[in-house]
mmCIF file of C-alpha atoms and ligand atoms in Angstrom:
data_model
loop_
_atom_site.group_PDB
_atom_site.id
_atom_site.type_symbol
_atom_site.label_atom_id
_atom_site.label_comp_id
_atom_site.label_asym_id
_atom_site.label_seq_id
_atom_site.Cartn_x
_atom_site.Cartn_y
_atom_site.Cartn_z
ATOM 1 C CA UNK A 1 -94.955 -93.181 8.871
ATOM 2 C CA UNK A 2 -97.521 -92.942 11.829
ATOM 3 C CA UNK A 3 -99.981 -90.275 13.817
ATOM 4 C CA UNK A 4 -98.127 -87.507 15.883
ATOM 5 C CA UNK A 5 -98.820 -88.242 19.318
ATOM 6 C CA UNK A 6 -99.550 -85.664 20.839
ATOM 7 C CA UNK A 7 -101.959 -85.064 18.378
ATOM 8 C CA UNK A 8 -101.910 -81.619 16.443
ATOM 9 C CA UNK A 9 -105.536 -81.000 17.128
ATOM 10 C CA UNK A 10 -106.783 -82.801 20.116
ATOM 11 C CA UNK A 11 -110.824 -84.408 19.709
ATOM 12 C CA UNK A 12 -112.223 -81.628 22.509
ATOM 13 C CA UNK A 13 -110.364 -78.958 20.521
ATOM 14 C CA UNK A 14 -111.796 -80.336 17.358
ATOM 15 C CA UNK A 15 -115.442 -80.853 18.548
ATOM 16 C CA UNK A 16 -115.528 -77.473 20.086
ATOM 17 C CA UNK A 17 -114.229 -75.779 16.597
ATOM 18 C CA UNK A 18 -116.669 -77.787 14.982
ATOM 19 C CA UNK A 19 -119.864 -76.739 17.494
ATOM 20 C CA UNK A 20 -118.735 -72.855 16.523
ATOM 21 C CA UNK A 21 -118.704 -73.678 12.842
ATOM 22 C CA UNK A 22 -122.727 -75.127 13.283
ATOM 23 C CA UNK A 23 -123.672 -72.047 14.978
ATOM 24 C CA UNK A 24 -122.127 -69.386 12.466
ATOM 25 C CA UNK A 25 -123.561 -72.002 9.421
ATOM 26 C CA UNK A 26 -127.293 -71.869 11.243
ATOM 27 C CA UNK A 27 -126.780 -68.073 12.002
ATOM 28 C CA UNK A 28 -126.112 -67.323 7.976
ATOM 29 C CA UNK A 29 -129.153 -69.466 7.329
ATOM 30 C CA UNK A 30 -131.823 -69.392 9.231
ATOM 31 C CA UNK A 31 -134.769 -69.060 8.297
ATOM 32 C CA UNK A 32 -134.013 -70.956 5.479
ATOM 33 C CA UNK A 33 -136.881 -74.116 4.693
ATOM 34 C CA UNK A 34 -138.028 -76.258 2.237
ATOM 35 C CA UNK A 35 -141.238 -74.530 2.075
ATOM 36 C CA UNK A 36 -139.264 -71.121 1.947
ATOM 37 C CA UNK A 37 -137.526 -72.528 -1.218
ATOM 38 C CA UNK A 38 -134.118 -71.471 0.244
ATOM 39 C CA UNK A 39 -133.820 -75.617 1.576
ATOM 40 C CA UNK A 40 -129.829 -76.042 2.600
ATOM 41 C CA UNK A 41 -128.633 -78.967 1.421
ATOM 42 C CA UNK A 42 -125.185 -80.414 2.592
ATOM 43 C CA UNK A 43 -122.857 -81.635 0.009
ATOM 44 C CA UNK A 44 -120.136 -83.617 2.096
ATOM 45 C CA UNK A 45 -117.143 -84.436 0.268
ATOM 46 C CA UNK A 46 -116.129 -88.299 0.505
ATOM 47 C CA UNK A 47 -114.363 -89.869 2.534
ATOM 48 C CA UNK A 48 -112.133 -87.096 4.361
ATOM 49 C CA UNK A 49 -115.142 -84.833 5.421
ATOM 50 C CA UNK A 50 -117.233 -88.105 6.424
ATOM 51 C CA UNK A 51 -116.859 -87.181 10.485
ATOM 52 C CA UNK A 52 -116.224 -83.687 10.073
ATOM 53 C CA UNK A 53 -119.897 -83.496 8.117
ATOM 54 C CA UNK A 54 -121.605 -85.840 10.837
ATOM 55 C CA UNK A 55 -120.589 -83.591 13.524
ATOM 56 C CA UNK A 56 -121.181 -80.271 12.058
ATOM 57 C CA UNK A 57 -124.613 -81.605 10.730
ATOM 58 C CA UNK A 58 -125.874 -82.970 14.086
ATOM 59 C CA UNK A 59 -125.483 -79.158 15.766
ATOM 60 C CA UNK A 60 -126.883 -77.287 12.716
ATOM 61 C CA UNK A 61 -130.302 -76.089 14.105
ATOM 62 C CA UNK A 62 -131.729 -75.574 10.694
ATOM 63 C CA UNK A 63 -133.512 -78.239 8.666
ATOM 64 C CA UNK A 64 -131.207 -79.814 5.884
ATOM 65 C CA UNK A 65 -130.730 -82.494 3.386
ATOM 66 C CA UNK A 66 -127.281 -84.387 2.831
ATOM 67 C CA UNK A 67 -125.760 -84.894 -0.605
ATOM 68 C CA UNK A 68 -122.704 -86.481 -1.042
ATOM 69 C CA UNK A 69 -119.912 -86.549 -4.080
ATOM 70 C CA UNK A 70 -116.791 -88.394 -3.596
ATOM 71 C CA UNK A 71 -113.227 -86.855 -4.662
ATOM 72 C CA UNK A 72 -109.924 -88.493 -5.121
ATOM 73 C CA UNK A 73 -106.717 -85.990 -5.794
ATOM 74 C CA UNK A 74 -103.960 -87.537 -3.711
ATOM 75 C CA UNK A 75 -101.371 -90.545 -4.072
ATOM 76 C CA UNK A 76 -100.110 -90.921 -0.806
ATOM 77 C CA UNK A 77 -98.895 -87.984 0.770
ATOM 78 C CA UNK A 78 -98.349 -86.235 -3.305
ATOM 79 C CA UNK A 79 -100.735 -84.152 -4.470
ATOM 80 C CA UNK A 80 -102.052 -85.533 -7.764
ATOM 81 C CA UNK A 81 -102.621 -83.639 -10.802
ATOM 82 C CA UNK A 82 -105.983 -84.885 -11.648
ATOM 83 C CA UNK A 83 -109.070 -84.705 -9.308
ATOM 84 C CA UNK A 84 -111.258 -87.965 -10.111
ATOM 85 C CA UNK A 85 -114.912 -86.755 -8.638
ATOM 86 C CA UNK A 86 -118.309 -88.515 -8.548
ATOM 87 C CA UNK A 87 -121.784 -87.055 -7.557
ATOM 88 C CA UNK A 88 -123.992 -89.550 -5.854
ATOM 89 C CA UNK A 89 -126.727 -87.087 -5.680
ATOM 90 C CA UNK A 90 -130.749 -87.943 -5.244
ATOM 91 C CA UNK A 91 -132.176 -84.327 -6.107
ATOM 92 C CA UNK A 92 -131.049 -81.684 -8.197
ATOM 93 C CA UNK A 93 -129.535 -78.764 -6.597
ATOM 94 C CA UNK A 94 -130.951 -75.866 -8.332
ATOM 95 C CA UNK A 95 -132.402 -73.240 -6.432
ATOM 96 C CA UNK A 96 -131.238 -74.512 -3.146
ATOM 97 C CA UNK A 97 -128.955 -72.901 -0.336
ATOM 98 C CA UNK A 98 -125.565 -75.310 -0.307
ATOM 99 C CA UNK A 99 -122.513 -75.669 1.869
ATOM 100 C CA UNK A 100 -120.294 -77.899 0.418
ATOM 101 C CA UNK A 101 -118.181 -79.492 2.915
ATOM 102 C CA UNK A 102 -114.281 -80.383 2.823
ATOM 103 C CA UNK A 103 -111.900 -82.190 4.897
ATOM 104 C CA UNK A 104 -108.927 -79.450 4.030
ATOM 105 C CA UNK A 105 -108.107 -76.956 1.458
ATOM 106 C CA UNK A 106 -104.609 -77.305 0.417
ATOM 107 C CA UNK A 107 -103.715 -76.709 -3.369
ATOM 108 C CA UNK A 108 -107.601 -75.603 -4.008
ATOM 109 C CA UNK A 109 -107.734 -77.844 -7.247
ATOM 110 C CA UNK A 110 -110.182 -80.588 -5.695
ATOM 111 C CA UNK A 111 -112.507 -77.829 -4.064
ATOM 112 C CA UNK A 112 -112.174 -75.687 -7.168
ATOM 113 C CA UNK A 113 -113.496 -78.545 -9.493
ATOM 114 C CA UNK A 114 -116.730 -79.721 -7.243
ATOM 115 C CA UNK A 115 -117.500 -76.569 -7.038
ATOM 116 C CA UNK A 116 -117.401 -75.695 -11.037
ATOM 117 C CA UNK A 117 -119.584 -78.607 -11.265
ATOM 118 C CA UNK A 118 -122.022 -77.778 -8.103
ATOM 119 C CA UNK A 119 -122.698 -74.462 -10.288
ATOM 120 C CA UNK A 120 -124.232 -76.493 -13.283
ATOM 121 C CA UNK A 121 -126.532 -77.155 -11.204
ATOM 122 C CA UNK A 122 -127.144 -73.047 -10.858
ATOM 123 C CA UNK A 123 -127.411 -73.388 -7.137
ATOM 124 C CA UNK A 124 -129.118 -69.686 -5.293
ATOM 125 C CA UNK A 125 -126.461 -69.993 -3.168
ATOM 126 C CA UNK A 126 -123.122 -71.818 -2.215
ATOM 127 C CA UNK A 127 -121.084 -71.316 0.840
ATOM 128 C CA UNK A 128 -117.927 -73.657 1.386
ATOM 129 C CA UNK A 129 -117.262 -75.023 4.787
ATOM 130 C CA UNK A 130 -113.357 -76.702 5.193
ATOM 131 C CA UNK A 131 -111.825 -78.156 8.778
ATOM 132 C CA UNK A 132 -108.422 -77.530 7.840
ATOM 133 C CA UNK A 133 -106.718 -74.924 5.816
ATOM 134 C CA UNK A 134 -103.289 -75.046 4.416
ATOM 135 C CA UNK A 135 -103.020 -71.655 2.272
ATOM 136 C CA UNK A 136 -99.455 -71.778 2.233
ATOM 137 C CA UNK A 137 -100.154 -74.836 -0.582
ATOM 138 C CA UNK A 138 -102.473 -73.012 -2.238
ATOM 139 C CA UNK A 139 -102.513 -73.158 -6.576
ATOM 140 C CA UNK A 140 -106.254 -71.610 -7.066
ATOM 141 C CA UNK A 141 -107.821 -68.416 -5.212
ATOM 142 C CA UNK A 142 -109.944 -70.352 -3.059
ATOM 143 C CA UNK A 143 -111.155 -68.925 -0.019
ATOM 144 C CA UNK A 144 -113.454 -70.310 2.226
ATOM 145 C CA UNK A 145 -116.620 -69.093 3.768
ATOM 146 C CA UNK A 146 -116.200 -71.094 6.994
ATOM 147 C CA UNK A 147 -112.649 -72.647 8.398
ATOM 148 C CA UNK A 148 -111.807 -74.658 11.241
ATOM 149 C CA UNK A 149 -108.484 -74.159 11.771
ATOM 150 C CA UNK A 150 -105.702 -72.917 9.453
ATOM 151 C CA UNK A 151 -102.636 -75.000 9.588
ATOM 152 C CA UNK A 152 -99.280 -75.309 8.650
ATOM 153 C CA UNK A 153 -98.054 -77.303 5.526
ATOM 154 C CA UNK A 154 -98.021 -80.793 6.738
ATOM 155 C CA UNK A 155 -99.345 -83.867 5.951
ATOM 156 C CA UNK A 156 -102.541 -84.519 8.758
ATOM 157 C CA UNK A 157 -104.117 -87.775 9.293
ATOM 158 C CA UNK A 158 -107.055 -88.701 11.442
ATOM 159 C CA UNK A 159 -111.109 -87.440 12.380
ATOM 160 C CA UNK A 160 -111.433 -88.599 8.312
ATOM 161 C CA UNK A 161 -108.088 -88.033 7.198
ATOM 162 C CA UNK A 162 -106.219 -90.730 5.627
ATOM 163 C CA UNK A 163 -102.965 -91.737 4.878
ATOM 164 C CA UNK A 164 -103.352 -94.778 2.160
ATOM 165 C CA UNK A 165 -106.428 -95.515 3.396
ATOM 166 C CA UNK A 166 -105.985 -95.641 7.087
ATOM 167 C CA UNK A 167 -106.234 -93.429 10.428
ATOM 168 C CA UNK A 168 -109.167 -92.246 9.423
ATOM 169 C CA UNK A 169 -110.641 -93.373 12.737
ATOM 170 C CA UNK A 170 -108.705 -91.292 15.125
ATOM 171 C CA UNK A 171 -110.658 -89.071 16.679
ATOM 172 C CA UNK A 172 -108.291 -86.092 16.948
ATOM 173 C CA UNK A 173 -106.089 -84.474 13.974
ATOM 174 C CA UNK A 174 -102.035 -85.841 13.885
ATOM 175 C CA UNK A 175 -99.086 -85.335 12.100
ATOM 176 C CA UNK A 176 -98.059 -87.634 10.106
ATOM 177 C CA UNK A 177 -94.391 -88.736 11.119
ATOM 178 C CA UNK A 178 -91.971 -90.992 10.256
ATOM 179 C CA UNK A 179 -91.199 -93.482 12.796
ATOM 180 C CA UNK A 180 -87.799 -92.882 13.448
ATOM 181 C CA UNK A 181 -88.183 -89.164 13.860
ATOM 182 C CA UNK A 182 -91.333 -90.613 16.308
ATOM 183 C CA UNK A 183 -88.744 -92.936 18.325
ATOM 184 C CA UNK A 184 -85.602 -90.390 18.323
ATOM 185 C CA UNK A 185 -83.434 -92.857 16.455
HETATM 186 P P1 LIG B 201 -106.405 -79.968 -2.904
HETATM 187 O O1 LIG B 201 -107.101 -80.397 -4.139
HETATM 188 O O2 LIG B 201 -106.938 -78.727 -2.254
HETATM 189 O O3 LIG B 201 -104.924 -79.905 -3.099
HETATM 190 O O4 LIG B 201 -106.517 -81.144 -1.875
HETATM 191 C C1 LIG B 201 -107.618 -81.392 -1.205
HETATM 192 C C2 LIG B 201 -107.658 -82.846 -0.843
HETATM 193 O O5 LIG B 201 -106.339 -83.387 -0.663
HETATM 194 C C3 LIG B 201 -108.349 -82.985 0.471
HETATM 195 O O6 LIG B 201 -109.709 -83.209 0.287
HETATM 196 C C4 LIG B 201 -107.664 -84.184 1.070
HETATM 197 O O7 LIG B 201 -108.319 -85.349 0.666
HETATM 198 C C5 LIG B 201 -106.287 -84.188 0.481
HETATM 199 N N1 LIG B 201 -105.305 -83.608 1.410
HETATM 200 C C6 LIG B 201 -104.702 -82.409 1.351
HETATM 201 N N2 LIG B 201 -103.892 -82.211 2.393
HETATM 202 C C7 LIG B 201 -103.980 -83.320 3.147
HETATM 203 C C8 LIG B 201 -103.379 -83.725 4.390
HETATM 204 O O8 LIG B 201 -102.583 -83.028 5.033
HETATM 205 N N3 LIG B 201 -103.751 -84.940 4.851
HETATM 206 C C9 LIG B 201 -104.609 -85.768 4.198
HETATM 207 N N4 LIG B 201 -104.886 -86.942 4.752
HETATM 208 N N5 LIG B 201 -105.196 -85.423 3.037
HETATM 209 C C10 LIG B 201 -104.885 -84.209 2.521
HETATM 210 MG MG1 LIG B 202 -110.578 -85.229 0.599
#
């Protein structure tokens, strides 16, 4: 298996998606401040949304903190049944303005859990924020308040995206293929 090349979603495409997404996030919240007890706080979702996050953050023009929990839901290319999470929070979330934010949104079930959890924590407000959709995979109602790009179902690697661990370095968004289909063979 390897990256498409051409690559489904090239790193200009991506970047300028991604510069739209900050201004529609800092549009909805503006005005927003720590003192104004409406603070957003960033909960990036570990380790697909890593690059995503850092990019979107960066253009945000409000002020923000970063949270981070980490999810685990996939074997390979298989969706797994269970969704293994862990919150490596430093300050409660109560009160606060949060945009959680995901590499994709495909069956819903990893999204759907953080968030159940996120809302222990009786939140005033919490917008989700996903790169990539894939509703034609989807097993919950989850909708998103802010998408990228909505995609076909197939497996993506790169700009965070992994396959077993790797590609996650490639700045734009590929297919994953297998290497004879790649080669014409
Ligand atoms: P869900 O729980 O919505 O089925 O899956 C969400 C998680 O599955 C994502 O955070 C991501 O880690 C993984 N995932 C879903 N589709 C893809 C894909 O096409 N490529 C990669 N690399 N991961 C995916
Ligand atoms: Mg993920």
């Amino acid at each position: 298996m390897q990256p498409s090349d051409p690559p489904l979603l090239p790193e200009q495409v991506l970047q300028a998606r991604v510069a739209e997404l900050a201004e529609y996030v800092s549009r909805d919240f503006a005005g927003c401040s720590a003192s104004g007890g409406c603070e957003l706080t960033v909960v990036v979702v570990l380790k697909g949304a890593l690059f995503f996050a850092a990019d979107l953050i960066r253009r945000l023009s409000v002020p923000v903190t970063v949270e981070f929990v980490r999810a685990k839901s996939y074997e390979g290319t298989r969706a797994g049944e269970a969704v293994d999470t862990a919150f490596l929070f430093t300050s409660s979330l109560e009160g606060k303005s949060v945009l959680l934010v995901e590499d994709i949104l495909d069956t819903g079930r990893t999204t759907s859990a953080i968030i159940e959890q996120l809302r222990r924590q009786t939140p005033a407000r919490l917008a989700l924020c996903v790169l990539l959709d894939k509703p034609a995979r989807r097993e919950l109602p989850m909708v998103a308040d802010y998408v990228g790009f909505t995609i076909d179902d197939q497996f993506v690697v790169g700009y965070g995206l992994d396959f077993e661990e790797r590609y996650r370095d490639l700045p734009g968004i590929h297919v994953l293929v297998d290497d004879e289909a790649e080669s014409g063979t």
